[in-house]
Structure formats: structure tokens, C-alpha cells
Short mmCIF file of C-alpha atoms in Angstrom, two decimals:
data_model
loop_
_atom_site.label_atom_id
_atom_site.label_comp_id
_atom_site.label_asym_id
_atom_site.label_seq_id
_atom_site.Cartn_x
_atom_site.Cartn_y
_atom_site.Cartn_z
CA UNK A 1 -25.23 -46.95 66.19
CA UNK A 2 -27.96 -44.37 66.54
CA UNK A 3 -25.32 -41.70 67.29
CA UNK A 4 -23.32 -42.65 64.19
CA UNK A 5 -26.40 -42.39 62.03
CA UNK A 6 -27.03 -38.92 63.38
CA UNK A 7 -23.46 -37.57 62.85
CA UNK A 8 -22.74 -39.24 59.49
CA UNK A 9 -25.83 -39.06 57.34
CA UNK A 10 -26.33 -41.65 54.64
CA UNK A 11 -26.12 -40.74 50.91
CA UNK A 12 -29.86 -40.51 50.85
CA UNK A 13 -29.81 -38.03 53.71
CA UNK A 14 -27.30 -35.62 51.98
CA UNK A 15 -28.95 -32.40 50.85
CA UNK A 16 -27.81 -29.42 48.68
CA UNK A 17 -27.81 -27.22 51.76
CA UNK A 18 -25.29 -29.47 53.52
CA UNK A 19 -23.01 -29.53 50.45
CA UNK A 20 -23.16 -25.75 50.17
CA UNK A 21 -22.26 -25.41 53.83
CA UNK A 22 -19.27 -27.72 53.34
CA UNK A 23 -18.00 -25.69 50.32
CA UNK A 24 -18.51 -22.29 51.91
CA UNK A 25 -14.96 -22.03 53.36
CA UNK A 26 -13.48 -22.84 49.94
CA UNK A 27 -15.56 -20.14 48.25
CA UNK A 28 -14.48 -17.60 50.86
CA UNK A 29 -10.79 -18.37 50.32
CA UNK A 30 -11.11 -18.14 46.51
CA UNK A 31 -13.00 -14.85 46.79
CA UNK A 32 -10.37 -13.44 49.12
CA UNK A 33 -7.53 -14.35 46.71
CA UNK A 34 -9.38 -12.76 43.75
CA UNK A 35 -9.98 -9.53 45.67
CA UNK A 36 -6.35 -9.38 46.77
CA UNK A 37 -5.06 -9.84 43.21
CA UNK A 38 -7.44 -7.20 41.90
CA UNK A 39 -6.28 -4.70 44.53
CA UNK A 40 -2.62 -5.40 43.79
CA UNK A 41 -3.19 -4.91 40.06
CA UNK A 42 -5.04 -1.65 40.74
CA UNK A 43 -2.23 -0.35 42.95
CA UNK A 44 0.41 -1.32 40.37
CA UNK A 45 -1.49 0.42 37.57
CA UNK A 46 -1.93 3.54 39.68
CA UNK A 47 1.82 3.60 40.40
CA UNK A 48 2.59 3.33 36.69
CA UNK A 49 0.22 6.17 35.85
CA UNK A 50 1.76 8.39 38.54
CA UNK A 51 5.09 8.01 36.75
CA UNK A 52 3.68 8.63 33.30
CA UNK A 53 3.59 4.97 32.43
CA UNK A 54 0.79 2.68 31.39
CA UNK A 55 0.47 -0.88 30.14
CA UNK A 56 1.15 -0.62 26.37
CA UNK A 57 -1.88 -1.06 24.13
CA UNK A 58 -1.75 -3.98 21.74
CA UNK A 59 -1.22 -2.68 18.20
CA UNK A 60 -1.39 -4.61 14.97
CA UNK A 61 1.70 -4.57 12.76
CA UNK A 62 -0.24 -2.31 10.38
CA UNK A 63 -1.01 0.24 13.11
CA UNK A 64 2.51 0.03 14.51
CA UNK A 65 4.13 0.51 11.10
CA UNK A 66 7.87 0.85 10.65
CA UNK A 67 10.32 3.71 10.18
CA UNK A 68 12.63 4.46 7.27
CA UNK A 69 16.30 4.84 8.17
CA UNK A 70 16.88 6.96 5.06
CA UNK A 71 14.86 8.39 2.19
CA UNK A 72 14.06 5.34 0.05
CA UNK A 73 13.93 7.18 -3.25
CA UNK A 74 15.21 10.35 -4.97
CA UNK A 75 11.51 11.25 -5.14
CA UNK A 76 11.32 11.60 -1.34
CA UNK A 77 13.10 14.04 0.92
CA UNK A 78 13.03 14.98 4.59
CA UNK A 79 11.88 11.57 5.80
CA UNK A 80 15.13 10.00 7.03
CA UNK A 81 15.63 8.80 10.62
CA UNK A 82 11.92 8.03 10.92
CA UNK A 83 10.77 11.58 10.23
CA UNK A 84 8.30 10.08 7.73
CA UNK A 85 6.91 7.66 10.35
CA UNK A 86 3.12 7.97 10.62
CA UNK A 87 2.30 4.93 12.77
CA UNK A 88 0.26 4.79 15.99
CA UNK A 89 2.84 3.79 18.64
CA UNK A 90 2.33 6.05 21.70
CA UNK A 91 4.58 4.51 24.35
CA UNK A 92 8.34 4.53 24.75
CA UNK A 93 10.82 1.68 25.13
CA UNK A 94 10.45 1.94 28.92
CA UNK A 95 6.65 1.74 28.71
CA UNK A 96 6.04 5.43 29.47
CA UNK A 97 3.08 7.12 27.82
CA UNK A 98 3.86 9.83 25.28
CA UNK A 99 2.68 13.39 25.87
CA UNK A 100 0.45 15.00 23.25
CA UNK A 101 2.46 17.22 20.90
CA UNK A 102 -0.20 19.92 21.31
CA UNK A 103 -0.03 19.86 25.15
CA UNK A 104 2.25 21.90 27.37
CA UNK A 105 2.18 19.66 30.45
CA UNK A 106 4.40 18.26 31.76
CA UNK A 107 6.80 19.50 29.05
CA UNK A 108 6.11 22.86 27.36
CA UNK A 109 8.65 22.11 24.61
CA UNK A 110 6.14 19.75 22.98
CA UNK A 111 3.57 22.43 22.17
CA UNK A 112 6.34 24.81 21.08
CA UNK A 113 7.05 22.55 18.08
CA UNK A 114 4.73 23.64 15.27
CA UNK A 115 3.24 21.14 12.79
CA UNK A 116 4.35 21.10 9.17
CA UNK A 117 2.40 19.15 6.56
CA UNK A 118 3.54 16.55 4.06
CA UNK A 119 3.67 18.09 0.58
CA UNK A 120 3.49 16.45 -2.84
CA UNK A 121 4.60 18.19 -5.99
CA UNK A 122 4.47 17.20 -9.67
CA UNK A 123 7.76 16.33 -11.37
CA UNK A 124 6.03 15.44 -14.63
CA UNK A 125 2.70 14.01 -15.77
CA UNK A 126 3.37 10.63 -14.16
CA UNK A 127 5.75 11.39 -11.30
CA UNK A 128 5.28 13.05 -7.91
CA UNK A 129 7.83 14.28 -5.37
CA UNK A 130 7.14 13.85 -1.63
CA UNK A 131 8.50 16.44 0.80
CA UNK A 132 7.84 15.05 4.28
CA UNK A 133 6.56 17.33 7.05
CA UNK A 134 7.09 16.60 10.74
CA UNK A 135 3.87 14.63 11.37
CA UNK A 136 2.86 16.59 14.47
CA UNK A 137 -0.74 17.27 15.50
CA UNK A 138 -3.23 16.85 18.33
CA UNK A 139 -2.01 13.34 19.18
CA UNK A 140 0.68 11.59 21.22
CA UNK A 141 2.14 9.25 18.60
CA UNK A 142 5.89 8.80 18.35
CA UNK A 143 7.55 11.08 15.79
CA UNK A 144 10.97 12.55 14.97
CA UNK A 145 9.90 16.07 14.00
CA UNK A 146 13.31 17.72 14.26
CA UNK A 147 15.46 14.72 13.23
CA UNK A 148 17.21 15.11 16.59
CA UNK A 149 17.36 11.35 17.12
CA UNK A 150 17.98 8.39 14.83
CA UNK A 151 14.51 6.89 15.40
CA UNK A 152 11.04 8.19 16.35
CA UNK A 153 10.70 9.46 19.93
CA UNK A 154 8.38 11.52 22.13
CA UNK A 155 8.13 13.65 25.25
CA UNK A 156 6.77 11.47 28.06
CA UNK A 157 4.11 12.08 30.72
CA UNK A 158 6.74 11.46 33.41
CA UNK A 159 7.62 14.82 35.07
CA UNK A 160 11.07 13.48 35.97
CA UNK A 161 13.71 15.34 33.91
CA UNK A 162 15.58 12.11 33.35
CA UNK A 163 12.64 10.72 31.37
CA UNK A 164 11.64 13.88 29.53
CA UNK A 165 12.35 12.43 26.07
CA UNK A 166 12.58 8.75 25.21
CA UNK A 167 12.93 6.65 22.09
CA UNK A 168 10.04 4.49 20.90
CA UNK A 169 10.28 0.79 20.10
CA UNK A 170 9.38 0.72 16.41
CA UNK A 171 10.78 -1.74 13.84
CA UNK A 172 12.95 -0.49 11.00
CA UNK A 173 11.44 -0.82 7.54
CA UNK A 174 13.06 -3.35 5.19
CA UNK A 175 14.93 -2.01 2.14
CA UNK A 176 12.66 -0.28 -0.33
CA UNK A 177 11.35 -2.69 -2.97
CA UNK A 178 12.43 -2.23 -6.59
CA UNK A 179 10.31 0.20 -8.58
CA UNK A 180 9.85 -1.79 -11.79
CA UNK A 181 7.74 0.84 -13.62
CA UNK A 182 10.44 3.42 -12.95
CA UNK A 183 13.16 1.00 -14.11
CA UNK A 184 11.20 0.31 -17.31
CA UNK A 185 10.96 4.04 -17.97
CA UNK A 186 14.73 4.43 -17.47
CA UNK A 187 15.39 1.54 -19.85
CA UNK A 188 13.12 3.08 -22.47
CA UNK A 189 14.98 6.37 -22.22
CA UNK A 190 18.32 4.59 -22.51
CA UNK A 191 17.28 2.72 -25.66
CA UNK A 192 15.93 5.89 -27.23
CA UNK A 193 19.19 7.68 -26.41
CA UNK A 194 21.21 5.30 -28.65
CA UNK A 195 19.89 7.19 -31.72
CA UNK A 196 19.22 4.05 -33.73
CA UNK A 197 16.22 1.97 -34.65
CA UNK A 198 16.79 -0.88 -32.22
CA UNK A 199 13.15 -1.97 -32.09
CA UNK A 200 12.87 -2.13 -35.88
CA UNK A 201 16.13 -4.06 -36.21
CA UNK A 202 15.36 -6.60 -33.52
CA UNK A 203 11.63 -7.10 -33.87
CA UNK A 204 10.62 -5.62 -37.23
CA UNK A 205 8.88 -2.42 -38.21
CA UNK A 206 6.00 -1.23 -36.05
CA UNK A 207 4.21 0.34 -39.02
CA UNK A 208 3.83 -2.76 -41.24
CA UNK A 209 2.86 -6.41 -40.79
CA UNK A 210 5.70 -7.53 -43.06
CA UNK A 211 8.62 -9.31 -41.41
CA UNK A 212 11.31 -6.65 -41.57
CA UNK A 213 13.46 -7.80 -38.65
CA UNK A 214 17.19 -7.78 -39.40
CA UNK A 215 19.46 -10.62 -38.25
CA UNK A 216 21.96 -9.33 -35.73
CA UNK A 217 24.84 -10.47 -37.92
CA UNK A 218 23.67 -8.01 -40.57
CA UNK A 219 22.87 -5.08 -38.27
CA UNK A 220 26.18 -3.31 -38.84
CA UNK A 221 25.93 -3.75 -42.62
CA UNK A 222 22.44 -2.28 -42.66
CA UNK A 223 23.39 0.91 -40.83
CA UNK A 224 22.72 4.02 -42.84
CA UNK A 225 25.73 6.15 -43.62
CA UNK A 226 26.39 8.74 -40.94
CA UNK A 227 24.20 6.95 -38.37
CA UNK A 228 25.51 6.08 -34.92
CA UNK A 229 26.08 2.26 -34.58
CA UNK A 230 23.25 0.52 -32.78
CA UNK A 231 24.21 -0.59 -29.29
CA UNK A 232 21.26 -2.83 -28.52
CA UNK A 233 22.34 -6.30 -29.65
CA UNK A 234 23.13 -7.23 -26.04
CA UNK A 235 19.51 -6.62 -25.07
CA UNK A 236 18.17 -9.50 -27.09
CA UNK A 237 17.52 -12.69 -25.11
#
């Protein structure tokens, strides 16, 4: 019984040092696994970098942006096939890192492409025309500067000729939303082009507070001689 008491201490005899000694092998195994995983991750990352690839950075949808398949408006030109893309994606569909457009290594063709700026010009007092440049600069973001592909692309950091240029994984923009101010302007011009006083006939004179509106059934009878018939009755709701 005295031997048993010596080999198997009672609960009261257990000490922190004994517990630590018992857990030591477990700690060593866990530490060894963590070190192994870290080394494997480091080797894998190094291999990716040697081939011009890197784990893609997480971008918000705002930073990623989207590309326009065609010019969305007659007031834009030169932006089709993603040439107007100005987002921050800098890796290709295969995960390869894009080369800077201003750099000549590994592909000298990148720096040979010269930047051209976006240019706005006045059409009238309220309207501007956008002429898209190529979006190049001292960065490695995906672009389509020469419209050579249907979506934004880039030269990669991979020196392998087979991966010289690759497409980028960027979502396509949804159809351009309706431009209601522009539609209202077009409607105004159309009404004015009928050469008749539609507003006065339908809603009354704009220069007096008297009710001068004309019932639609009497519009034709009220036309002045030689005036073009008013073609706005279908506009009333």
C-alpha cells in the first residue's frame, strides 16, 4: 500500500508541475504540426511567386467594379469591351499577378504602350461628351488599352510565354439605367416641334390665372387658320 501511495499520488498531492509535465508531449506535438503547416504554406507561396502568381487580394465590389461591354450612351465613345474599366483588379483568371504597365520586365510590350487620358468635351451648356482614354499608368490594374480582347486583361509577371497575357475575372456591368433627365429633354423638344400650343390647350395659359384650358373635343375647332393641327391629345392622362 505504501508503494501504491508513492506511484499514484492522491488528489491533494497533485501539483501544477506534475500536470505540466503530463501535458508536455501534447504541447510538443501541437507545436510541431503548427510549424509544419507554416513551412508548407511558405513554400507554396514562394512557388506561386516564382511563377508570377500570388494569392488574390480581397477586393470590395466597389474596388473591383465592372466593365461595360459596349458604350452605354451616344455621349460616350471608345469605352467598349472594358476599355473604360477603371477598377482595381490586379490578378488574372488563373491567379497570376499583373505586371505594371510602366515596367519592362518580364514583358517589354507593357511599357511600350503609352497612356492616353480620358477627355470630356462640352456638347452644350448641360451636356458633356466622354472620350475614353486607355487607363494606363504606373499601376498593374487590369485594362483593355488597345481593345485587343473582349474584356480587361494584363501582361502577367510569369516569364513563361504561354502566360504572357491573360484575361481578368471582372463582372460585366448591367445594362445602363434609363437617363430620365435626358428623356424629359427629348420629350420637351418633341412637344415644341409640333408647332402648336399644347400646354395652353391642355392646362391653360401660363401667363394668366384665368382658366383658359380647352376641352380636347374642341381643340380642332379652336385651331387658328393656317396652324398645324396639334398632335398632343394622346399625351394627356
